[in-house]
Short mmCIF file of C-alpha atoms in Angstrom, two decimals:
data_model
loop_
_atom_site.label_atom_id
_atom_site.label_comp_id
_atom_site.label_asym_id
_atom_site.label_seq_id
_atom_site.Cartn_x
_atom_site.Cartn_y
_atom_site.Cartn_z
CA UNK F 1 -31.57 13.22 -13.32
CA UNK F 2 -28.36 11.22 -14.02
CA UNK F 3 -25.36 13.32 -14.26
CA UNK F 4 -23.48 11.93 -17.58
CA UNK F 5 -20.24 11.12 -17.16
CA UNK F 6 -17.43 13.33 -18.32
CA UNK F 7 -13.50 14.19 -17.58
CA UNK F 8 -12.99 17.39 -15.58
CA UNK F 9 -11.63 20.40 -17.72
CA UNK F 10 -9.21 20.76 -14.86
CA UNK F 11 -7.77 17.59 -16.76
CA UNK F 12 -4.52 20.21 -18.05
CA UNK F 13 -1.91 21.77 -16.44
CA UNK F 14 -2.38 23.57 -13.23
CA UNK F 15 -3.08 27.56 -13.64
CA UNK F 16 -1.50 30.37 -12.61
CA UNK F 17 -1.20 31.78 -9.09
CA UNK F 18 -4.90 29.94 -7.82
CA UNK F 19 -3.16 26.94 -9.14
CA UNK F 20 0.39 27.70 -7.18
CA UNK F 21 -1.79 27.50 -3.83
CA UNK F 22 -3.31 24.31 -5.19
CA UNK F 23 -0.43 22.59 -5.57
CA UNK F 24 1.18 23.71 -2.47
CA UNK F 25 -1.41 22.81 -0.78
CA UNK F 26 -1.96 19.07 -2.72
CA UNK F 27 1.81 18.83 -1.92
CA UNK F 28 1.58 19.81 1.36
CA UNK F 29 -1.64 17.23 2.10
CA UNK F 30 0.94 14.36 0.24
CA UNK F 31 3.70 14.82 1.96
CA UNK F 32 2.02 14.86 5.86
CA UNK F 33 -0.40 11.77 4.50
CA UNK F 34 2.05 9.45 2.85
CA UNK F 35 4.11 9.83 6.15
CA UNK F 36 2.19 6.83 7.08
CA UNK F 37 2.94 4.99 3.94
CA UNK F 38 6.86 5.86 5.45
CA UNK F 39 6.04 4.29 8.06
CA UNK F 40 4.51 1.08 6.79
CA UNK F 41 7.44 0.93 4.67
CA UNK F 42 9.75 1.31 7.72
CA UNK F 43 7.82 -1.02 10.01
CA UNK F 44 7.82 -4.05 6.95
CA UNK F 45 11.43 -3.37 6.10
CA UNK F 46 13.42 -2.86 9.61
CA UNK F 47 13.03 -6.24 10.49
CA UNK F 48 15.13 -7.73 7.62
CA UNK F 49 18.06 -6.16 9.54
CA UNK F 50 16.94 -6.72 13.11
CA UNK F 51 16.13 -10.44 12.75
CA UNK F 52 19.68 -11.60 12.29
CA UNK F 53 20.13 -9.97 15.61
CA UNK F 54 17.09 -10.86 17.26
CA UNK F 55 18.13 -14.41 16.29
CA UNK F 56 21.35 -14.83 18.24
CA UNK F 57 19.56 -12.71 21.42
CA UNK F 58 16.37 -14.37 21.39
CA UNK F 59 17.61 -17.82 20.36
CA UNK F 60 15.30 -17.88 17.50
CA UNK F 61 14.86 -21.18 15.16
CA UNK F 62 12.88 -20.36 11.41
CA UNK F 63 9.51 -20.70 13.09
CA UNK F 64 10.53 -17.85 15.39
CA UNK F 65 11.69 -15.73 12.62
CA UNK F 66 8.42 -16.05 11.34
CA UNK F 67 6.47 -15.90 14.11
CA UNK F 68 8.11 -12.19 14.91
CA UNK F 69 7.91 -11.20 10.79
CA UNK F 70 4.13 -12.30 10.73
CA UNK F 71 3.26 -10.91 14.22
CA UNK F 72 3.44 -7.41 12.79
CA UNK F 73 1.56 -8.66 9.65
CA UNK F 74 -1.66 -10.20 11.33
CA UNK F 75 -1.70 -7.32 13.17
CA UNK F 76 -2.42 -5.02 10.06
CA UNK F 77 -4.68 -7.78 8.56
CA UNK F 78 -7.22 -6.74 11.81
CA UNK F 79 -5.97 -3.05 11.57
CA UNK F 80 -6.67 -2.66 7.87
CA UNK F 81 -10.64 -4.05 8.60
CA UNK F 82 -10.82 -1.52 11.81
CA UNK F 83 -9.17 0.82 10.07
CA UNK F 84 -11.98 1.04 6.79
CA UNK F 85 -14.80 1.14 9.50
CA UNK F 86 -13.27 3.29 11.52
CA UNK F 87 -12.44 5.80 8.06
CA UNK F 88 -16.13 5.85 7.29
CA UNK F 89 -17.38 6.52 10.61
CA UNK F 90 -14.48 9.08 12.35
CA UNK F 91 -12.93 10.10 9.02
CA UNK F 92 -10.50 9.71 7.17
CA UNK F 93 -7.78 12.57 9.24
CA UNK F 94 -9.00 11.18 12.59
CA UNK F 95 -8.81 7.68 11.77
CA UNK F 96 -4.78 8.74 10.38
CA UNK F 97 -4.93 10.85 13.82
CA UNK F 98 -5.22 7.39 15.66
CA UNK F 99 -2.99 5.70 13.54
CA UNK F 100 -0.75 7.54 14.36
CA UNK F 101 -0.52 7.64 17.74
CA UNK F 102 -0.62 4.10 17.92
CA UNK F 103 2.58 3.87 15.41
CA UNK F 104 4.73 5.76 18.61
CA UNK F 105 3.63 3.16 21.25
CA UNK F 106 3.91 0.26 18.97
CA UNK F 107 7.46 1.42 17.61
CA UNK F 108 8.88 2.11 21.55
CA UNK F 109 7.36 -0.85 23.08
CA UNK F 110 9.02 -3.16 20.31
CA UNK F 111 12.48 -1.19 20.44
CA UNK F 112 12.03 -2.35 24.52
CA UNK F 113 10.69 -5.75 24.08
CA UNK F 114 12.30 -8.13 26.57
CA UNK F 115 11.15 -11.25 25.73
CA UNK F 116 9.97 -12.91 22.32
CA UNK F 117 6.32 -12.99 23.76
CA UNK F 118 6.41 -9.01 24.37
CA UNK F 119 8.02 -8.89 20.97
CA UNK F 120 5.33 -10.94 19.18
CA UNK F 121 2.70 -8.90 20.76
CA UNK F 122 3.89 -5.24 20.28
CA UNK F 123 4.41 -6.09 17.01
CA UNK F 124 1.00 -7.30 16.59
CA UNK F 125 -0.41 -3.90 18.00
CA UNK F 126 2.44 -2.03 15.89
CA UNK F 127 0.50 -3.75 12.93
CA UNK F 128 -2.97 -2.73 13.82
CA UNK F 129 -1.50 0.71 12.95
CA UNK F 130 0.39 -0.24 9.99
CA UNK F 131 -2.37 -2.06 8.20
CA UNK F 132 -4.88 1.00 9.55
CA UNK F 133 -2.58 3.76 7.46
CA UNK F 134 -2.37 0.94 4.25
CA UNK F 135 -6.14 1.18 3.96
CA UNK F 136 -6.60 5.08 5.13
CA UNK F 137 -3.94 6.95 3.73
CA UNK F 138 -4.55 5.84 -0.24
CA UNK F 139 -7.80 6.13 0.81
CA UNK F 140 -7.44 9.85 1.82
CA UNK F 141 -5.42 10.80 -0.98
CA UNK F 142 -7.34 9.08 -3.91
CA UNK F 143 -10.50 11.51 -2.66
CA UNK F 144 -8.93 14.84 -1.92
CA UNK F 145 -6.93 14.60 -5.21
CA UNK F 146 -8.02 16.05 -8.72
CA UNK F 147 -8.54 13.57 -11.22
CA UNK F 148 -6.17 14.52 -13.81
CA UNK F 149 -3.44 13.77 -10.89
CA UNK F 150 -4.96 11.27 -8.62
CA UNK F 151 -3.32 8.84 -9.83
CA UNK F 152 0.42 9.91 -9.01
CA UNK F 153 -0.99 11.79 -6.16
CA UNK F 154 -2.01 8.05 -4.93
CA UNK F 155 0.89 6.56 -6.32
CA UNK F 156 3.10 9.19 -4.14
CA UNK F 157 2.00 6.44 -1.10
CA UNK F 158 3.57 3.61 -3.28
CA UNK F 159 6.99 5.93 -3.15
CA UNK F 160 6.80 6.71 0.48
CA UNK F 161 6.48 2.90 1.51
CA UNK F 162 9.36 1.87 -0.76
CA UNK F 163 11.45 5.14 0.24
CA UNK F 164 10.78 3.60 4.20
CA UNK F 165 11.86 0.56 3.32
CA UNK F 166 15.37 2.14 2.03
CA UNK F 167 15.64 4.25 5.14
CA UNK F 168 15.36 0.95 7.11
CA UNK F 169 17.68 -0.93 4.74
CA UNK F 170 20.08 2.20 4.94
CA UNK F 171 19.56 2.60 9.02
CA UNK F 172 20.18 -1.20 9.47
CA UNK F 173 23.27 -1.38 7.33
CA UNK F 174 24.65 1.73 9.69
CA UNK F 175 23.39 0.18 12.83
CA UNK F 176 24.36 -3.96 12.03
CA UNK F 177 27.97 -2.40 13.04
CA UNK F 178 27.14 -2.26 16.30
CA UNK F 179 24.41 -5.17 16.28
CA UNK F 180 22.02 -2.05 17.74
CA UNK F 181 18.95 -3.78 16.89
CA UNK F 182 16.70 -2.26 19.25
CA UNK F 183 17.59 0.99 17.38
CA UNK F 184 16.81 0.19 14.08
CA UNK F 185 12.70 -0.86 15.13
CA UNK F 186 12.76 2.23 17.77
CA UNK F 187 13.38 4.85 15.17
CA UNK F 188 10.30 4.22 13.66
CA UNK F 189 8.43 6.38 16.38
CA UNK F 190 10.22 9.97 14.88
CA UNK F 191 8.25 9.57 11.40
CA UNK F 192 5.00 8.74 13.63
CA UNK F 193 5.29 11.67 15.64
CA UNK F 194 5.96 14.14 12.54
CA UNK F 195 2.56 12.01 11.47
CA UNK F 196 0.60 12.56 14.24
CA UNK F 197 1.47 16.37 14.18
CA UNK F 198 1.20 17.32 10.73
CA UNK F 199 -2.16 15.92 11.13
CA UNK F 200 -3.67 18.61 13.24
CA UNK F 201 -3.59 20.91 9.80
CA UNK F 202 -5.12 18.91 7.25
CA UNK F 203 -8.56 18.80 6.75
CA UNK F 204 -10.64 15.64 5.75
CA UNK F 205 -11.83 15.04 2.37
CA UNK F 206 -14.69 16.56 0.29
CA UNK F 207 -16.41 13.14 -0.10
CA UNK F 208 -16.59 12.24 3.68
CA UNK F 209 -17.93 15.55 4.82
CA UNK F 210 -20.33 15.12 1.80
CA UNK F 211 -21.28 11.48 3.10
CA UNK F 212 -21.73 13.18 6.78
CA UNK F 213 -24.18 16.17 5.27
CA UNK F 214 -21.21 18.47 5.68
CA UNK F 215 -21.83 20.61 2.16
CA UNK F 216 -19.99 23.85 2.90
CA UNK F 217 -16.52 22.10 4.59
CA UNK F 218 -16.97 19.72 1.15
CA UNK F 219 -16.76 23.08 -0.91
CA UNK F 220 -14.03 24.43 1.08
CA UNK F 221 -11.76 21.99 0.50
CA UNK F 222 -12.34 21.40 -3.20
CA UNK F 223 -12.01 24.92 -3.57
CA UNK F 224 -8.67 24.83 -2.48
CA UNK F 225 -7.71 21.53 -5.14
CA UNK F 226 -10.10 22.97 -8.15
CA UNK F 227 -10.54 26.24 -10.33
CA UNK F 228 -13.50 27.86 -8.78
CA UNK F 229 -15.36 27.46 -11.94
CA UNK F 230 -15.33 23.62 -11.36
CA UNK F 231 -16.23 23.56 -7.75
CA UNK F 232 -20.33 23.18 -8.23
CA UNK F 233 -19.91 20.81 -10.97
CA UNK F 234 -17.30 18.68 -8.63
CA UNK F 235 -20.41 19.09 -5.41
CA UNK F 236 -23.09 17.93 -7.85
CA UNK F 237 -21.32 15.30 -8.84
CA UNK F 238 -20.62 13.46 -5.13
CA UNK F 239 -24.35 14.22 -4.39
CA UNK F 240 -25.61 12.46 -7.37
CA UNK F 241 -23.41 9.62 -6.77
CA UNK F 242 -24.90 10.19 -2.81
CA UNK F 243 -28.34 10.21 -4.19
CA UNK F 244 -28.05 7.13 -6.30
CA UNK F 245 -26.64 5.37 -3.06
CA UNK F 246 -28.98 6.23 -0.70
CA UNK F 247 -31.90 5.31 -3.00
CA UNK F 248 -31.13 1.11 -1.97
CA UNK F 249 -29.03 1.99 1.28
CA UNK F 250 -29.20 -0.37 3.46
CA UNK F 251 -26.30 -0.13 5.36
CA UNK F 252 -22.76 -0.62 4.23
CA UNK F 253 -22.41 -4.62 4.46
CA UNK F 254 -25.64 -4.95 2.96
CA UNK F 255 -24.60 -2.92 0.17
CA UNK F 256 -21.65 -5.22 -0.21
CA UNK F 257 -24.46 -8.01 -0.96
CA UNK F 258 -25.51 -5.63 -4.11
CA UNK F 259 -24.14 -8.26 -7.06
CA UNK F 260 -22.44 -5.25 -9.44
CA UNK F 261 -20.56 -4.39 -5.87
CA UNK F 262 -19.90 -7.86 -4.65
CA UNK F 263 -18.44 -8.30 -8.02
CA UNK F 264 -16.39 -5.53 -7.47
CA UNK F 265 -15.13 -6.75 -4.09
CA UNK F 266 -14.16 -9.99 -5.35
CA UNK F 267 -11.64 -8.53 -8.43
CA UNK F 268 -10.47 -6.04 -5.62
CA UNK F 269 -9.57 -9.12 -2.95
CA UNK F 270 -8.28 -10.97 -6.14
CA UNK F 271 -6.03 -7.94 -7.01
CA UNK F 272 -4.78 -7.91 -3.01
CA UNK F 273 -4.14 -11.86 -3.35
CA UNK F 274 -2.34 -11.28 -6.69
CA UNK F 275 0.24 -8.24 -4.50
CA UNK F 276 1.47 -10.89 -2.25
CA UNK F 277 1.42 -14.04 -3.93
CA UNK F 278 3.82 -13.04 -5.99
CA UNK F 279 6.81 -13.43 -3.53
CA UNK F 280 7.66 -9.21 -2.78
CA UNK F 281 7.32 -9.36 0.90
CA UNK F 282 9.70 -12.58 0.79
CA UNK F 283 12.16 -10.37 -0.52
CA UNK F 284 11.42 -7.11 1.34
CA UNK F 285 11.13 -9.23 4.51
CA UNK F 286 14.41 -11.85 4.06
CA UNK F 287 16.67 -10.30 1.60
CA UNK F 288 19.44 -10.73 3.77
CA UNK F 289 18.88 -14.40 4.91
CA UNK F 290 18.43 -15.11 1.01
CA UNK F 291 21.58 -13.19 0.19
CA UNK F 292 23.00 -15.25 2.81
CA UNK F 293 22.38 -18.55 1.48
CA UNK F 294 24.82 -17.45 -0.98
CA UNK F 295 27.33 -17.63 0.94
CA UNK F 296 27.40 -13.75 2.02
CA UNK F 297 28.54 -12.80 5.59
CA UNK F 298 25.64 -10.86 8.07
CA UNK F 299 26.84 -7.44 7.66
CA UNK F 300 27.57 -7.96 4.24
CA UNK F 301 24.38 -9.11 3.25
CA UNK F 302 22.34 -6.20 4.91
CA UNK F 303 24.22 -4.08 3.20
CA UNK F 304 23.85 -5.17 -0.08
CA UNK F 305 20.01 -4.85 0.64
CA UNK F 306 20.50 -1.70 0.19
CA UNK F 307 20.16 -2.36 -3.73
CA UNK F 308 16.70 -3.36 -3.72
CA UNK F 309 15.73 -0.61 -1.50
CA UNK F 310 17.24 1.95 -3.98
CA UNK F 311 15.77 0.55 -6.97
CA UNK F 312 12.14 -0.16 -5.56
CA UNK F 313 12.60 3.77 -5.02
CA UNK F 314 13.14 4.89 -8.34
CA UNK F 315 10.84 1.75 -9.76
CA UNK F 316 8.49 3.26 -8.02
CA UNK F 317 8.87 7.10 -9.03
CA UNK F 318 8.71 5.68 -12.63
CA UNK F 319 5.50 3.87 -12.21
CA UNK F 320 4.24 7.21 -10.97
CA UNK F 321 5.09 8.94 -14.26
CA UNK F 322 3.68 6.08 -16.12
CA UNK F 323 0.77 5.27 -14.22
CA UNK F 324 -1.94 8.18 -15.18
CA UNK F 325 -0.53 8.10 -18.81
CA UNK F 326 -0.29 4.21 -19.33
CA UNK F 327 -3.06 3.24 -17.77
CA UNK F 328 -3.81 0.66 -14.81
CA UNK F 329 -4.43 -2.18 -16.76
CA UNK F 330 -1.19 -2.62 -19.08
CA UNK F 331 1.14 -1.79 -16.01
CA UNK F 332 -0.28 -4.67 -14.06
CA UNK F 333 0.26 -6.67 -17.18
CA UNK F 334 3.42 -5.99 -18.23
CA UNK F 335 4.68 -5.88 -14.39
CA UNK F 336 3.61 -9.56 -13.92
CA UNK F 337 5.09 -10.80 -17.27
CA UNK F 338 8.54 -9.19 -16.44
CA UNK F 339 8.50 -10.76 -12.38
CA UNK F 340 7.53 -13.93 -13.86
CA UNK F 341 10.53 -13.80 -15.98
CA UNK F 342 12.93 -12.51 -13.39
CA UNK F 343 11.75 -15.54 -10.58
CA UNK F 344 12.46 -17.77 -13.70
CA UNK F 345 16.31 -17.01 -13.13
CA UNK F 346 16.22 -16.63 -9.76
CA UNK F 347 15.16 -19.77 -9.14
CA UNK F 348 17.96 -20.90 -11.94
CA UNK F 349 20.57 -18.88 -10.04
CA UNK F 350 20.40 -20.67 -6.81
CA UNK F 351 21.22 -24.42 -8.85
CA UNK F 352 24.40 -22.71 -9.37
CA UNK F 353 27.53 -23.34 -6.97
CA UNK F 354 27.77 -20.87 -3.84
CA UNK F 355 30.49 -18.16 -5.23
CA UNK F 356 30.57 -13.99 -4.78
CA UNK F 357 29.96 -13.91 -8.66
CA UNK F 358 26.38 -16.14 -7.45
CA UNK F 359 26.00 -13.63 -4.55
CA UNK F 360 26.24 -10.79 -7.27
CA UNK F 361 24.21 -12.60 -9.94
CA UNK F 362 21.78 -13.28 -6.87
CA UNK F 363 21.02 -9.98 -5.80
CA UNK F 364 20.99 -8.22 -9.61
CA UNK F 365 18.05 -10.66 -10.38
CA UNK F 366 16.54 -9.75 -6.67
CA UNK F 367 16.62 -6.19 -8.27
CA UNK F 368 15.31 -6.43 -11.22
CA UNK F 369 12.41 -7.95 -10.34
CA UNK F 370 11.66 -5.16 -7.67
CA UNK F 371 12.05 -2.94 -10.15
CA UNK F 372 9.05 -5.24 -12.54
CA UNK F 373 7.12 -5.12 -9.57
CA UNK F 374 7.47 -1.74 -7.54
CA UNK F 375 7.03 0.06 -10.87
CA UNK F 376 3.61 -1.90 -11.87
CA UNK F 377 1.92 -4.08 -9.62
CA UNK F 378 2.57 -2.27 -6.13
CA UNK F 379 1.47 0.97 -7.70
CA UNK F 380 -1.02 -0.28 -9.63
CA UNK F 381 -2.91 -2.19 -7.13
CA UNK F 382 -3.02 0.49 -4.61
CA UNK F 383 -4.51 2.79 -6.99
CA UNK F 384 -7.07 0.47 -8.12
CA UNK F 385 -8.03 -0.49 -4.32
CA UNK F 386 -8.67 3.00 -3.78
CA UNK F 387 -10.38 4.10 -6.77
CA UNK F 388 -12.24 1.21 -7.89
CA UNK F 389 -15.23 1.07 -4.47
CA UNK F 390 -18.43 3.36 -4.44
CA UNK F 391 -18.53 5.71 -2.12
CA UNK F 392 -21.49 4.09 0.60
CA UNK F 393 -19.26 1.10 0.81
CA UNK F 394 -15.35 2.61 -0.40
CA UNK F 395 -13.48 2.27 3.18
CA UNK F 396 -15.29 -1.10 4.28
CA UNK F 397 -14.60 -2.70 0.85
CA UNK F 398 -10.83 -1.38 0.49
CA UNK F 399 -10.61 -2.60 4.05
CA UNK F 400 -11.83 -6.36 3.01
CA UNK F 401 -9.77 -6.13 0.70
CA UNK F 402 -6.52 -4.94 2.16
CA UNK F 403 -7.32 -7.79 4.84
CA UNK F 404 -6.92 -10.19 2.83
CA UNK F 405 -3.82 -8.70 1.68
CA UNK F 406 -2.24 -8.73 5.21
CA UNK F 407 -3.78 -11.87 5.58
CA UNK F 408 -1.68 -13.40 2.76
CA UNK F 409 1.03 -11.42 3.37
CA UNK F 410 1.39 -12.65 7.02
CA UNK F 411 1.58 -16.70 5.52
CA UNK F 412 3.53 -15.87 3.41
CA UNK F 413 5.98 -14.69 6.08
CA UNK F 414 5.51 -17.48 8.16
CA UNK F 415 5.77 -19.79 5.90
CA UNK F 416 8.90 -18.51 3.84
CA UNK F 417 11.49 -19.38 6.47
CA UNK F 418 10.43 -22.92 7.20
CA UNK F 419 9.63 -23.20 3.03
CA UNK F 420 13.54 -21.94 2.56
CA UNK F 421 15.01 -24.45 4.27
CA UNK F 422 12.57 -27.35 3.43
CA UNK F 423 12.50 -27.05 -0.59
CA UNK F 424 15.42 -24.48 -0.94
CA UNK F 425 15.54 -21.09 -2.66
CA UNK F 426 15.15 -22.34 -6.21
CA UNK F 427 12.38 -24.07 -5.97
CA UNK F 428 10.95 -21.21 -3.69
CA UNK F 429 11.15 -18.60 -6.21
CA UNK F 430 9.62 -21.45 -8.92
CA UNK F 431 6.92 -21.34 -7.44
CA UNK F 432 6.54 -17.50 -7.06
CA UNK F 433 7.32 -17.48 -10.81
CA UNK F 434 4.12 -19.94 -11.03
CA UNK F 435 1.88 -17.44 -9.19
CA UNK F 436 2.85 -14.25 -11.73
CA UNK F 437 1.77 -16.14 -14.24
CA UNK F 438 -1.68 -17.35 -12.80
CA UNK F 439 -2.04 -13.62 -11.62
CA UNK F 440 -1.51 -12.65 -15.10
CA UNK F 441 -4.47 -14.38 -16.91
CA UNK F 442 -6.50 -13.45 -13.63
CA UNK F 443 -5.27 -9.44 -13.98
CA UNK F 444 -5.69 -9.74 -17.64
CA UNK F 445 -9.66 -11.24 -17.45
CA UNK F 446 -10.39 -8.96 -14.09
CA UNK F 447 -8.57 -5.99 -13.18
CA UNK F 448 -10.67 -2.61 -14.60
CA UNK F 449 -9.21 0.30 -16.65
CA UNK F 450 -9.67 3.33 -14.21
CA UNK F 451 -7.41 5.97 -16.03
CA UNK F 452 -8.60 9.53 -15.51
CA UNK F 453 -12.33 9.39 -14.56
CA UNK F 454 -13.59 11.11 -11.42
CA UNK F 455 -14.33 9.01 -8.94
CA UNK F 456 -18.41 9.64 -9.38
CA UNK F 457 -18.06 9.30 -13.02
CA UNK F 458 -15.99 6.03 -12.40
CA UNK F 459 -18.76 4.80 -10.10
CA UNK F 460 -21.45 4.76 -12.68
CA UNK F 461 -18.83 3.07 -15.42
CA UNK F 462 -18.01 0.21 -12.92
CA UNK F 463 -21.43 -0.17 -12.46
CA UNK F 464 -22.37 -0.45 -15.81
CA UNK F 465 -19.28 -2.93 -16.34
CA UNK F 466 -20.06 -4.88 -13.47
CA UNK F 467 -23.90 -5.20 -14.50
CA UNK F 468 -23.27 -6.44 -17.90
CA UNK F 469 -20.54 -8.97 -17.23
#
């Protein structure tokens, strides 16, 4: 018998002294789990400081600088498809387990590289890792956390990546003095080891042990993130989305080939395309190479970086507060509206005459739109990635999908460098501008309202949606 679809009465404020340990213990599962969104943000962000560097040592041309940027990026594009297999077969903890052990031998062995060929390669394996936590860790959090606060719970990823990126900005603007590149990218392995240990005393999620016949762990833990009185209610509800699963099971690609969840899978690698078409990782990745063109010195460049870092940080905690009140939908909107706007100048500001009042002008329109985009789209779309899959199929779809992400990502990183100096910035950030929009009308059409349904209850809506589109 269908189980109708309701919001949890847990969708209030957390209760007394029950609901203290709840959310220390929510808190506690955030802040050991979204250490590998620190260290994506770390790993993506370091190497706007280190290339400059790595440039004079290496000899590197714009291909190279590209060629070491992407390295790391198709590395995550493979890591983020191992890593939603490897979720729904090991786990989600073990899979973050692996992740993380991989993140401390990828950070040392690029901090050592010797040559650009060593460098390209631990960087690649550094990746797998990366793109592994992108796909696991939202993942892990979107099914552990209550519904009422799954979405900033989820979002609290979106703020660790972005708070990574500043340390990197921060650590590279201390280190540039010194030109101690190798230190800036070797850092990276503390965060990984405080990851790999924390690990050890989490447990996985109610709707893996569930998906593994593992009832009474799947009750222990949502006793710990629900009044008791909501515990059965919570169980019934993953079995009957089980049940309805397992009635046309035929393993999880197959499932994929369902049309309500192939439909799903295509807005979901449409959402990922929409992330990084719209020019963020150009900025996260070059900032100080674009800052340069203005006529800004090295040093002085990375340090003005450290603007966009501090504003994608409290863009981001915004978008949190936003997100589970505003609703997916109208951030993504609104987000893509104001970045669209923002590349508009951008682009304008770089016809203008090199000056330090074009350097300034520069790097305030480099800010605002982070702030358009780290408060909407990047929080947005990570929510909706993890939310938006059924269960039978959730870590192999949000895996396709986040592969094409890193997949995009990683051209876009090649690409930028040799685009930079062929067209110029203005045109560059044109054409950005042009891919807001288009990812507008497609996020306005495509992208699903997910706003405070449980994750079983959301199954059965998207499927309803999806079968009468």
């Amino acid at each position: 018998m269908a189980t109708p679809t309701r919001r949890l009465a847990s969708d209030g404020p957390l209760r007394s002294a029950p609901a203290r340990r709840t959310r220390r213990f929510l808190v506690g599962i955030a802040a050991i789990a979204a250490l590998g969104g620190a260290l994506f943000g770390y790993d993506t962000g370091v190497v706007s400081g280190a290339l400059p560097f790595m440039e004079r040592h290496f000899g590197l041309g714009s291909l190279g600088e590209g060629v070491i940027t992407s390295a790391l990026l198709i590395g995550a594009a493979f890591g983020s498809l191992a890593g939603g297999r490897m979720s729904d077969a090991l786990g989600r903890r073990t899979s973050l387990l692996w992740a993380g052990a991989v993140f401390i031998g990828g950070a040392l062995a690029v901090a050592l590289a010797p040559t650009v060929p060593f460098m390209a390669v631990a960087r690649f394996v550094l990746g797998l890792a990366v793109g592994s936590a992108s796909v696991i860790t939202p993942l892990y959090l979107s099914e552990i956390a209550p519904p009422h606060i799954r979405g900033r719970l989820v979002s609290f990823n979106s703020l660790m990546i972005v708070s990574g990126q500043l340390l990197a900005y921060l650590i590279n603007a201390v280190l540039a003095h010194w030109a101690a590149w190798r230190w800036m990218l070797g850092l990276a392995a503390l965060p990984a080891v405080a990851l790999f240990a924390g690990l050890f005393f989490l447990p996985d999620t109610p709707r893996w042990y569930i998906s593994k016949g593992r009832r009474d762990e799947a009750g222990a833990v949502l006793a710990r993130t629900l009044p008791a009185e909501e515990v059965a209610g919570e169980l019934a509800r993953i079995d009957h989305a089980r049940g309805l699963e397992a009635a046309a099971r035929r393993g999880a690609w197959q499932e994929l080939r369902t049309p309500w969840i192939r439909r799903l899978l295509l807005v979901g690698v449409g959402l990922a395309v929409v992330q990084q078409i719209t020019g963020v990782n150009a900025v996260i990745y070059f900032a100080p190479k674009i800052l340069a063109a203005t006529g800004l010195g090295t040093n002085a460049a990375i340090t003005a970086t450290i603007a966009v870092g501090v504003v994608s940080v409290l863009a981001t905690a915004v978008g949190m507060s936003l997100i589970d009140r505003v609703g997916r939908r109208p951030m993504l909107i609104t987000g893509l509206a104001g970045m669209a706007f923002s590349l508009a100048l951008l682009g304008a500001a770089f016809r203008l005459p090199h000056s330090p009042a074009v350097s300034i002008l520069v790097l305030g329109l480099m800010v605002l739109y982070m702030a358009f985009m780290q408060a909407t789209l990047n929080t947005g779309v990570w929510l909706l990635l993890a939310e938006m899959f059924p269960l039978a199929v959730r870590g192999l779809a949000m895996g396709t999908a986040v592969f094409m992400m890193w997949l995009i990502n990683f051209t876009v990183a090649l690409t930028f460098p040799v685009l930079l100096d062929a067209v110029g910035a203005g045109t560059t950030f044109w054409l950005f501008g042009v891919a807001c929009v288009l990812s507008l009308l497609f996020c306005k059409r495509y992208a699903p309202e997910t706003k405070g349904l449980a994750l079983e209850d959301l199954e059965d809506e998207l499927r309803k949606g999806a079968a009468g589109a």
